[in-house]
Amino acid sequence: MLPGSLQAILDAAAAPSDARHSAIVYCEGNFARIDGKTANGLVRNSERYRILSVIDSTLSGEDAGVALGEAAVGIPIVAGLGDALAAADALPDFLIFGLAPLSGLMSEADRAVVLAAVAAGVGVVSGLHEFLADDPEISAAAQASGVTLHDIRRPRPTKDLRMFDGAIGGVDCVRIAVLGTDGAIGKRTTSTLLTQALNDAGIHTVMVGTGQTGLMQGAAYGVALDAIPAQFGVGELEGAVVAAYEGEHPDVIVIEGQGALSHPAYLSSTVVLRASRPQAVIMQHAPARRMLSDYPAVPMPSPLSELKLIELFGKTRVIGLAINHEDMTREEVAAAIARYAGELGIPATDALWHDPAALVAMVTAAFPALKARQPLAMA
C-alpha cells in the first residue's frame, strides 16, 4: 500500500482537470434573496465558472449551499473582496456581479468593488443593463490592468439582429417553455433541473436561456431577452431555438421563461410564446408569495388565472406546475401540491425538494412518444 501523501498526489494527478474559469461572486446583502438570483443560480449550477466563494458580509462564514436551504456545496460566503482573494489558491479569473436589481444598475458601493477587483487584476462578468465596457473609468482601469470585461446582456449590433421569419415551424421536436406567475420565481432553476432530468432519463434535451444568469451558467443557446430591442426580440429568440435544434437535433428543447404573461411591467413571456411556439408549458408558482416581488402593491395572480391566460394567448397547454417553496415548510409544500393538482387537473411538484423524476413524468405523460427514448430500466 502506498503512503497516504503519495497516494493523494497520484489521485490528484489522475483526476480530470477543471477547465472552467475560476470566479468569485459578488452579492452583497442579497445572497439567498430575490435580488441575488444570479448568485443563487451560479452556486446551484455553473458549467462555465468554478465558483470559489460568494461575497456577502451579512452571511459571512456560512456555506453557500446551506444559506440557500440546501446541502453544503463547499463554497464559502465571505465578508469582502479582500477575504475572497485571500481565500483563493490563485488569483481568480473573474469577479461575477451576482446581483440582479430591478434597475439593472450598480450602486456606488457596488462600483467600488468592481473597480477594486479590476485593480487587483481580476476580470469582471456582469449581467447588468449598464455595460461595464462603456463606462470610461471601468474600461480604462481594465485596459490598464490587462483584464477582460464581459457584458452578458449586450446584444449584437442592430444590423445583425434577426427578425422573425417563421423558421420555428421547421423545428420538429418537442418544445416546452417554463413560465411563471411572477418574475424571480424559479423559472430558470426549474428549466435547468428539467433539462438535466430529461437527459438523465435518456431523453436528449437542450435548454435555451433567455436571461443573463442562464447564459452565465453555461447555456450554449440563448439570448438576454430583456436587452433586445422590441422589434427584434421574437426573431432573436426564434433564431436561438432554431440554432439549438439544428446544432443538437434533440428530442426536447426547454425554453427558459422571463417575467410572467400577466405581469404589468414585463413583456418577455409574450416573446417566449411567440418565438418558440411551445407545444407545452410548465408553470412556476410561489404559493406563499402574496404580492409581486418587485411591485408590492400588486397582488400575485392565481395559478388558475395564469394557466388560462397562457393557454389562450400561447395556443398551448400547461402540463404541470412547479412549486417555489420560499417561506414554506415541507408540509405546506406537500399540501399545496395536492391542492393545485386537484384544482388545476395537472401534476405538481417542487423541483428542488422532490425527485426530478416527477418533472420527467410530467413531460412523458404529455408526450408518450418520448417514453421510447428512455432506457428500458427507466421507462
Short mmCIF file of C-alpha atoms in Angstrom, two decimals:
data_model
loop_
_atom_site.label_atom_id
_atom_site.label_comp_id
_atom_site.label_asym_id
_atom_site.label_seq_id
_atom_site.Cartn_x
_atom_site.Cartn_y
_atom_site.Cartn_z
CA MET A 1 0.00 0.00 0.00
CA LEU A 2 1.29 3.48 -0.89
CA PRO A 3 1.85 6.09 1.82
CA GLY A 4 -1.16 8.40 2.20
CA SER A 5 0.65 11.50 0.96
CA LEU A 6 1.95 9.74 -2.15
CA GLN A 7 -1.49 8.26 -2.86
CA ALA A 8 -3.06 11.71 -2.57
CA ILE A 9 -0.58 13.09 -5.10
CA LEU A 10 -1.28 10.25 -7.53
CA ASP A 11 -5.04 10.65 -7.08
CA ALA A 12 -4.79 14.38 -7.78
CA ALA A 13 -2.71 13.74 -10.89
CA ALA A 14 -5.22 11.18 -12.15
CA ALA A 15 -8.25 13.39 -11.52
CA PRO A 16 -9.59 15.25 -14.57
CA SER A 17 -8.66 18.94 -14.56
CA ASP A 18 -11.41 21.54 -14.24
CA ALA A 19 -11.24 23.68 -17.35
CA ARG A 20 -13.80 26.19 -16.12
CA HIS A 21 -12.75 29.75 -15.34
CA SER A 22 -12.40 30.40 -11.61
CA ALA A 23 -14.68 33.08 -10.20
CA ILE A 24 -15.82 34.81 -7.05
CA VAL A 25 -19.40 36.07 -6.95
CA TYR A 26 -20.32 39.49 -5.57
CA CYS A 27 -23.77 39.54 -3.94
CA GLU A 28 -23.51 41.94 -1.01
CA GLY A 29 -26.59 41.91 1.21
CA ASN A 30 -28.68 39.78 -1.14
CA PHE A 31 -27.45 36.20 -1.32
CA ALA A 32 -30.32 33.68 -0.94
CA ARG A 33 -32.73 36.54 -1.59
CA ILE A 34 -34.69 37.52 -4.73
CA ASP A 35 -32.23 40.18 -5.96
CA GLY A 36 -29.40 37.66 -5.51
CA LYS A 37 -30.90 35.25 -8.03
CA THR A 38 -27.84 35.36 -10.30
CA ALA A 39 -25.53 34.37 -7.44
CA ASN A 40 -28.05 31.81 -6.18
CA GLY A 41 -28.20 30.18 -9.58
CA LEU A 42 -24.43 30.08 -10.06
CA VAL A 43 -23.98 28.34 -6.72
CA ARG A 44 -26.56 25.72 -7.69
CA ASN A 45 -25.17 25.10 -11.16
CA SER A 46 -22.36 26.52 -13.27
CA GLU A 47 -20.89 24.81 -16.31
CA ARG A 48 -18.84 27.85 -17.29
CA TYR A 49 -17.33 29.03 -13.99
CA ARG A 50 -15.80 27.28 -10.98
CA ILE A 51 -17.24 29.29 -8.10
CA LEU A 52 -14.68 29.84 -5.34
CA SER A 53 -16.67 32.00 -2.94
CA VAL A 54 -19.59 34.40 -2.58
CA ILE A 55 -19.20 37.91 -1.17
CA ASP A 56 -21.99 38.89 1.23
CA SER A 57 -20.97 40.31 4.62
CA THR A 58 -24.42 39.60 6.08
CA LEU A 59 -23.89 35.83 5.72
CA SER A 60 -20.12 35.65 6.16
CA GLY A 61 -18.88 32.29 7.42
CA GLU A 62 -21.77 30.22 6.06
CA ASP A 63 -21.64 27.64 3.29
CA ALA A 64 -23.46 28.98 0.22
CA GLY A 65 -25.50 25.82 -0.25
CA VAL A 66 -26.65 25.82 3.36
CA ALA A 67 -27.57 29.51 3.09
CA LEU A 68 -29.87 28.55 0.22
CA GLY A 69 -31.53 25.98 2.47
CA GLU A 70 -29.92 23.10 0.63
CA ALA A 71 -26.94 20.75 1.07
CA ALA A 72 -23.46 22.16 1.68
CA VAL A 73 -21.57 22.76 -1.57
CA GLY A 74 -18.14 23.75 -0.22
CA ILE A 75 -18.46 27.34 -1.44
CA PRO A 76 -17.80 29.75 1.45
CA ILE A 77 -19.52 33.10 1.90
CA VAL A 78 -17.01 35.80 2.79
CA ALA A 79 -17.28 39.37 4.02
CA GLY A 80 -15.49 41.23 1.26
CA LEU A 81 -13.31 41.18 -1.82
CA GLY A 82 -10.11 41.03 0.22
CA ASP A 83 -11.33 37.92 2.03
CA ALA A 84 -12.32 36.29 -1.25
CA LEU A 85 -8.90 36.93 -2.80
CA ALA A 86 -7.10 35.76 0.34
CA ALA A 87 -9.10 32.51 0.41
CA ALA A 88 -8.33 31.65 -3.24
CA ASP A 89 -5.37 29.43 -4.05
CA ALA A 90 -4.57 31.65 -7.04
CA LEU A 91 -5.85 34.92 -8.44
CA PRO A 92 -9.40 34.26 -9.68
CA ASP A 93 -10.10 34.76 -13.36
CA PHE A 94 -13.28 36.74 -12.74
CA LEU A 95 -15.49 38.58 -10.30
CA ILE A 96 -19.10 37.89 -11.28
CA PHE A 97 -21.62 40.58 -10.43
CA GLY A 98 -24.23 38.34 -8.83
CA LEU A 99 -26.90 40.92 -8.04
CA ALA A 100 -29.96 41.39 -10.24
CA PRO A 101 -31.60 44.62 -9.02
CA LEU A 102 -34.82 45.82 -10.64
CA SER A 103 -32.99 48.86 -12.02
CA GLY A 104 -30.25 46.75 -13.60
CA LEU A 105 -27.75 49.34 -12.34
CA MET A 106 -24.84 49.39 -9.85
CA SER A 107 -24.78 51.35 -6.63
CA GLU A 108 -21.70 53.38 -5.75
CA ALA A 109 -20.66 50.65 -3.27
CA ASP A 110 -21.01 48.01 -5.99
CA ARG A 111 -18.95 50.13 -8.35
CA ALA A 112 -16.15 50.45 -5.82
CA VAL A 113 -15.91 46.65 -5.54
CA VAL A 114 -15.81 46.26 -9.32
CA LEU A 115 -13.00 48.82 -9.60
CA ALA A 116 -11.10 47.14 -6.76
CA ALA A 117 -11.37 43.77 -8.48
CA VAL A 118 -10.10 45.21 -11.75
CA ALA A 119 -7.20 46.91 -9.95
CA ALA A 120 -6.31 43.54 -8.41
CA GLY A 121 -6.07 42.00 -11.87
CA VAL A 122 -9.43 40.20 -11.85
CA GLY A 123 -11.77 40.36 -14.86
CA VAL A 124 -15.44 41.15 -14.35
CA VAL A 125 -18.57 39.42 -15.67
CA SER A 126 -21.76 41.45 -15.46
CA GLY A 127 -25.37 40.91 -16.42
CA LEU A 128 -26.42 44.49 -15.71
CA HIS A 129 -28.20 46.77 -18.14
CA GLU A 130 -25.34 49.28 -17.84
CA PHE A 131 -22.37 47.91 -19.74
CA LEU A 132 -19.01 47.97 -17.98
CA ALA A 133 -17.08 48.26 -21.23
CA ASP A 134 -18.95 51.51 -21.99
CA ASP A 135 -18.01 53.05 -18.64
CA PRO A 136 -14.93 55.24 -19.24
CA GLU A 137 -13.45 54.76 -15.76
CA ILE A 138 -14.01 50.99 -15.52
CA SER A 139 -12.95 50.41 -19.12
CA ALA A 140 -9.73 52.41 -18.65
CA ALA A 141 -8.96 50.55 -15.42
CA ALA A 142 -9.49 47.20 -17.15
CA GLN A 143 -7.20 48.20 -20.01
CA ALA A 144 -4.51 49.32 -17.56
CA SER A 145 -4.75 46.03 -15.64
CA GLY A 146 -4.99 43.90 -18.76
CA VAL A 147 -8.23 42.20 -17.69
CA THR A 148 -11.40 41.39 -19.59
CA LEU A 149 -14.89 42.81 -19.07
CA HIS A 150 -17.83 40.61 -20.13
CA ASP A 151 -21.21 42.33 -20.52
CA ILE A 152 -23.55 39.35 -20.79
CA ARG A 153 -26.61 41.41 -21.66
CA ARG A 154 -25.01 43.29 -24.55
CA PRO A 155 -26.99 42.45 -27.71
CA ARG A 156 -25.46 42.01 -31.13
CA PRO A 157 -25.14 45.12 -33.32
CA THR A 158 -28.55 46.20 -34.63
CA LYS A 159 -27.54 45.43 -38.21
CA ASP A 160 -27.01 41.78 -37.19
CA LEU A 161 -30.25 41.31 -35.24
CA ARG A 162 -32.77 38.87 -36.62
CA MET A 163 -36.44 39.44 -37.45
CA PHE A 164 -38.99 36.67 -37.00
CA ASP A 165 -39.29 34.69 -40.23
CA GLY A 166 -41.28 31.59 -39.29
CA ALA A 167 -38.31 29.22 -39.21
CA ILE A 168 -39.64 27.89 -35.90
CA GLY A 169 -42.15 25.94 -37.98
CA GLY A 170 -39.32 23.68 -39.11
CA VAL A 171 -38.21 22.80 -35.59
CA ASP A 172 -39.52 19.24 -35.44
CA CYS A 173 -39.11 18.38 -31.77
CA VAL A 174 -41.00 18.87 -28.52
CA ARG A 175 -40.67 22.42 -27.20
CA ILE A 176 -41.51 23.15 -23.57
CA ALA A 177 -41.48 26.66 -22.10
CA VAL A 178 -41.15 27.19 -18.35
CA LEU A 179 -43.28 30.21 -17.48
CA GLY A 180 -44.45 31.56 -14.14
CA THR A 181 -46.78 33.77 -12.16
CA ASP A 182 -44.09 36.37 -11.33
CA GLY A 183 -40.51 37.36 -12.01
CA ALA A 184 -37.66 35.88 -9.92
CA ILE A 185 -39.80 32.88 -9.05
CA GLY A 186 -37.60 29.97 -10.14
CA LYS A 187 -38.25 29.51 -13.86
CA ARG A 188 -34.54 29.26 -14.71
CA THR A 189 -33.89 26.82 -11.87
CA THR A 190 -36.75 24.58 -12.97
CA SER A 191 -35.63 24.84 -16.61
CA THR A 192 -32.13 23.72 -15.63
CA LEU A 193 -33.37 20.86 -13.45
CA LEU A 194 -35.88 19.75 -16.09
CA THR A 195 -33.19 19.71 -18.78
CA GLN A 196 -30.84 17.68 -16.60
CA ALA A 197 -33.57 15.26 -15.51
CA LEU A 198 -34.70 14.57 -19.07
CA ASN A 199 -31.13 13.96 -20.21
CA ASP A 200 -30.53 11.68 -17.24
CA ALA A 201 -33.65 9.76 -18.28
CA GLY A 202 -32.24 9.20 -21.77
CA ILE A 203 -34.28 11.93 -23.50
CA HIS A 204 -31.88 14.21 -25.39
CA THR A 205 -32.75 17.72 -24.23
CA VAL A 206 -31.26 21.18 -24.79
CA MET A 207 -32.08 24.33 -22.84
CA VAL A 208 -32.37 27.74 -24.47
CA GLY A 209 -31.58 30.51 -21.98
CA THR A 210 -33.34 33.85 -22.07
CA GLY A 211 -31.66 35.69 -19.18
CA GLN A 212 -28.22 36.68 -18.03
CA THR A 213 -27.94 34.01 -15.32
CA GLY A 214 -28.70 31.10 -17.62
CA LEU A 215 -26.11 32.37 -20.10
CA MET A 216 -23.54 32.77 -17.29
CA GLN A 217 -24.27 29.24 -16.10
CA GLY A 218 -23.29 27.93 -19.50
CA ALA A 219 -26.39 27.70 -21.71
CA ALA A 220 -24.97 27.10 -25.18
CA TYR A 221 -28.00 28.65 -26.86
CA GLY A 222 -29.99 31.73 -25.96
CA VAL A 223 -30.23 35.50 -25.73
CA ALA A 224 -30.59 38.00 -22.90
CA LEU A 225 -34.12 38.72 -23.97
CA ASP A 226 -34.80 41.89 -21.98
CA ALA A 227 -31.84 43.65 -23.61
CA ILE A 228 -33.02 43.07 -27.20
CA PRO A 229 -34.90 45.93 -28.93
CA ALA A 230 -38.59 45.02 -29.04
CA GLN A 231 -38.71 44.79 -32.84
CA PHE A 232 -36.11 42.01 -32.85
CA GLY A 233 -36.90 40.05 -29.68
CA VAL A 234 -39.09 37.40 -31.28
CA GLY A 235 -36.70 36.91 -34.17
CA GLU A 236 -33.61 36.66 -31.97
CA LEU A 237 -35.18 34.05 -29.70
CA GLU A 238 -36.60 32.16 -32.67
CA GLY A 239 -33.06 32.07 -34.06
CA ALA A 240 -31.70 30.68 -30.79
CA VAL A 241 -34.29 27.88 -30.73
CA VAL A 242 -33.61 27.05 -34.39
CA ALA A 243 -29.86 27.01 -33.70
CA ALA A 244 -30.38 24.61 -30.76
CA TYR A 245 -32.42 22.30 -32.98
CA GLU A 246 -30.02 22.37 -35.91
CA GLY A 247 -26.94 22.10 -33.71
CA GLU A 248 -28.12 19.29 -31.41
CA HIS A 249 -31.11 17.55 -33.03
CA PRO A 250 -32.65 17.00 -29.57
CA ASP A 251 -35.84 15.25 -28.62
CA VAL A 252 -36.86 18.20 -26.44
CA ILE A 253 -35.96 21.88 -26.26
CA VAL A 254 -36.66 23.62 -22.93
CA ILE A 255 -37.09 27.38 -23.18
CA GLU A 256 -36.48 29.43 -20.04
CA GLY A 257 -39.26 31.92 -19.37
CA GLN A 258 -39.00 35.51 -18.20
CA GLY A 259 -41.35 37.54 -16.02
CA ALA A 260 -44.99 36.44 -16.27
CA LEU A 261 -47.55 36.79 -19.02
CA SER A 262 -49.88 38.68 -16.66
CA HIS A 263 -47.14 40.90 -15.22
CA PRO A 264 -47.89 44.64 -15.57
CA ALA A 265 -44.26 45.60 -16.26
CA TYR A 266 -42.63 42.67 -18.10
CA LEU A 267 -43.41 41.64 -21.68
CA SER A 268 -40.81 38.90 -22.10
CA SER A 269 -43.24 35.99 -21.69
CA THR A 270 -45.13 37.14 -24.77
CA VAL A 271 -41.89 36.92 -26.74
CA VAL A 272 -41.12 33.43 -25.39
CA LEU A 273 -44.52 32.17 -26.50
CA ARG A 274 -44.45 33.85 -29.90
CA ALA A 275 -40.86 32.92 -30.73
CA SER A 276 -40.67 29.31 -29.53
CA ARG A 277 -44.29 28.25 -30.20
CA PRO A 278 -44.13 25.66 -27.37
CA GLN A 279 -46.42 22.67 -27.53
CA ALA A 280 -46.46 22.66 -23.73
CA VAL A 281 -45.69 24.83 -20.70
CA ILE A 282 -44.62 24.00 -17.16
CA MET A 283 -45.71 26.82 -14.87
CA GLN A 284 -43.82 28.03 -11.78
CA HIS A 285 -45.66 29.43 -8.75
CA ALA A 286 -44.80 30.54 -5.20
CA PRO A 287 -47.87 29.82 -3.01
CA ALA A 288 -46.61 31.90 -0.08
CA ARG A 289 -45.95 34.97 -2.20
CA ARG A 290 -48.92 37.31 -1.88
CA MET A 291 -47.69 40.31 -3.89
CA LEU A 292 -45.44 40.60 -6.94
CA SER A 293 -41.78 40.52 -5.92
CA ASP A 294 -40.77 43.93 -7.30
CA TYR A 295 -44.22 45.51 -7.12
CA PRO A 296 -45.51 45.09 -3.54
CA ALA A 297 -48.75 46.93 -4.30
CA VAL A 298 -49.75 44.40 -6.99
CA PRO A 299 -51.30 41.08 -5.87
CA MET A 300 -50.00 37.80 -7.26
CA PRO A 301 -52.21 36.15 -9.88
CA SER A 302 -53.72 32.79 -9.07
CA PRO A 303 -52.23 29.74 -10.82
CA LEU A 304 -55.59 29.09 -12.48
CA SER A 305 -55.86 32.59 -13.95
CA GLU A 306 -52.28 32.44 -15.23
CA LEU A 307 -52.83 28.97 -16.70
CA LYS A 308 -55.90 30.16 -18.61
CA LEU A 309 -54.05 33.23 -19.89
CA ILE A 310 -51.05 31.18 -21.07
CA GLU A 311 -53.20 28.64 -22.85
CA LEU A 312 -55.32 31.30 -24.55
CA PHE A 313 -52.50 33.61 -25.59
CA GLY A 314 -49.98 30.91 -26.47
CA LYS A 315 -52.36 28.41 -28.05
CA THR A 316 -50.64 25.77 -25.95
CA ARG A 317 -51.31 23.69 -22.84
CA VAL A 318 -49.91 23.79 -19.33
CA ILE A 319 -48.82 20.25 -18.43
CA GLY A 320 -47.51 20.72 -14.91
CA LEU A 321 -46.91 23.08 -12.00
CA ALA A 322 -43.59 23.59 -10.23
CA ILE A 323 -43.70 24.99 -6.71
CA ASN A 324 -41.29 27.62 -5.39
CA HIS A 325 -41.08 26.79 -1.67
CA GLU A 326 -39.98 30.21 -0.39
CA ASP A 327 -41.33 30.83 3.14
CA MET A 328 -42.94 27.37 3.22
CA THR A 329 -42.36 24.20 5.20
CA ARG A 330 -42.19 20.79 3.56
CA GLU A 331 -45.63 20.01 4.98
CA GLU A 332 -47.04 23.19 3.43
CA VAL A 333 -45.46 22.33 0.09
CA ALA A 334 -46.98 18.84 0.16
CA ALA A 335 -50.40 20.33 0.89
CA ALA A 336 -50.01 22.89 -1.91
CA ILE A 337 -49.04 20.19 -4.40
CA ALA A 338 -52.15 18.16 -3.54
CA ARG A 339 -54.37 21.25 -3.65
CA TYR A 340 -53.15 22.55 -7.00
CA ALA A 341 -53.17 19.11 -8.61
CA GLY A 342 -56.83 18.91 -7.71
CA GLU A 343 -57.73 22.49 -8.66
CA LEU A 344 -55.81 22.60 -11.94
CA GLY A 345 -56.05 18.97 -13.01
CA ILE A 346 -52.30 18.75 -13.71
CA PRO A 347 -49.39 17.19 -11.79
CA ALA A 348 -47.41 19.42 -9.43
CA THR A 349 -44.03 19.10 -7.73
CA ASP A 350 -41.26 21.02 -6.01
CA ALA A 351 -38.35 20.83 -8.44
CA LEU A 352 -35.72 21.42 -5.75
CA TRP A 353 -37.08 19.42 -2.85
CA HIS A 354 -38.61 16.47 -4.70
CA ASP A 355 -37.33 13.75 -7.03
CA PRO A 356 -36.66 15.19 -10.51
CA ALA A 357 -38.36 12.09 -11.92
CA ALA A 358 -41.62 13.99 -11.28
CA LEU A 359 -40.62 16.55 -13.90
CA VAL A 360 -39.82 13.79 -16.37
CA ALA A 361 -43.19 12.19 -15.67
CA MET A 362 -44.97 15.47 -16.50
CA VAL A 363 -43.30 15.51 -19.89
CA THR A 364 -43.69 11.84 -20.80
CA ALA A 365 -47.35 11.89 -19.74
CA ALA A 366 -47.95 14.77 -22.14
CA PHE A 367 -45.76 13.30 -24.90
CA PRO A 368 -45.94 9.50 -24.64
CA ALA A 369 -43.72 9.00 -27.69
CA LEU A 370 -40.78 10.25 -25.62
CA LYS A 371 -41.03 7.17 -23.40
CA ALA A 372 -39.49 5.18 -26.25
CA ARG A 373 -36.32 7.27 -25.84
CA GLN A 374 -35.82 6.10 -22.28
CA PRO A 375 -33.77 3.02 -21.40
CA LEU A 376 -35.99 0.05 -20.57
CA ALA A 377 -34.95 0.19 -16.91
CA MET A 378 -36.24 3.76 -16.62
CA ALA A 379 -39.29 3.63 -18.85
#
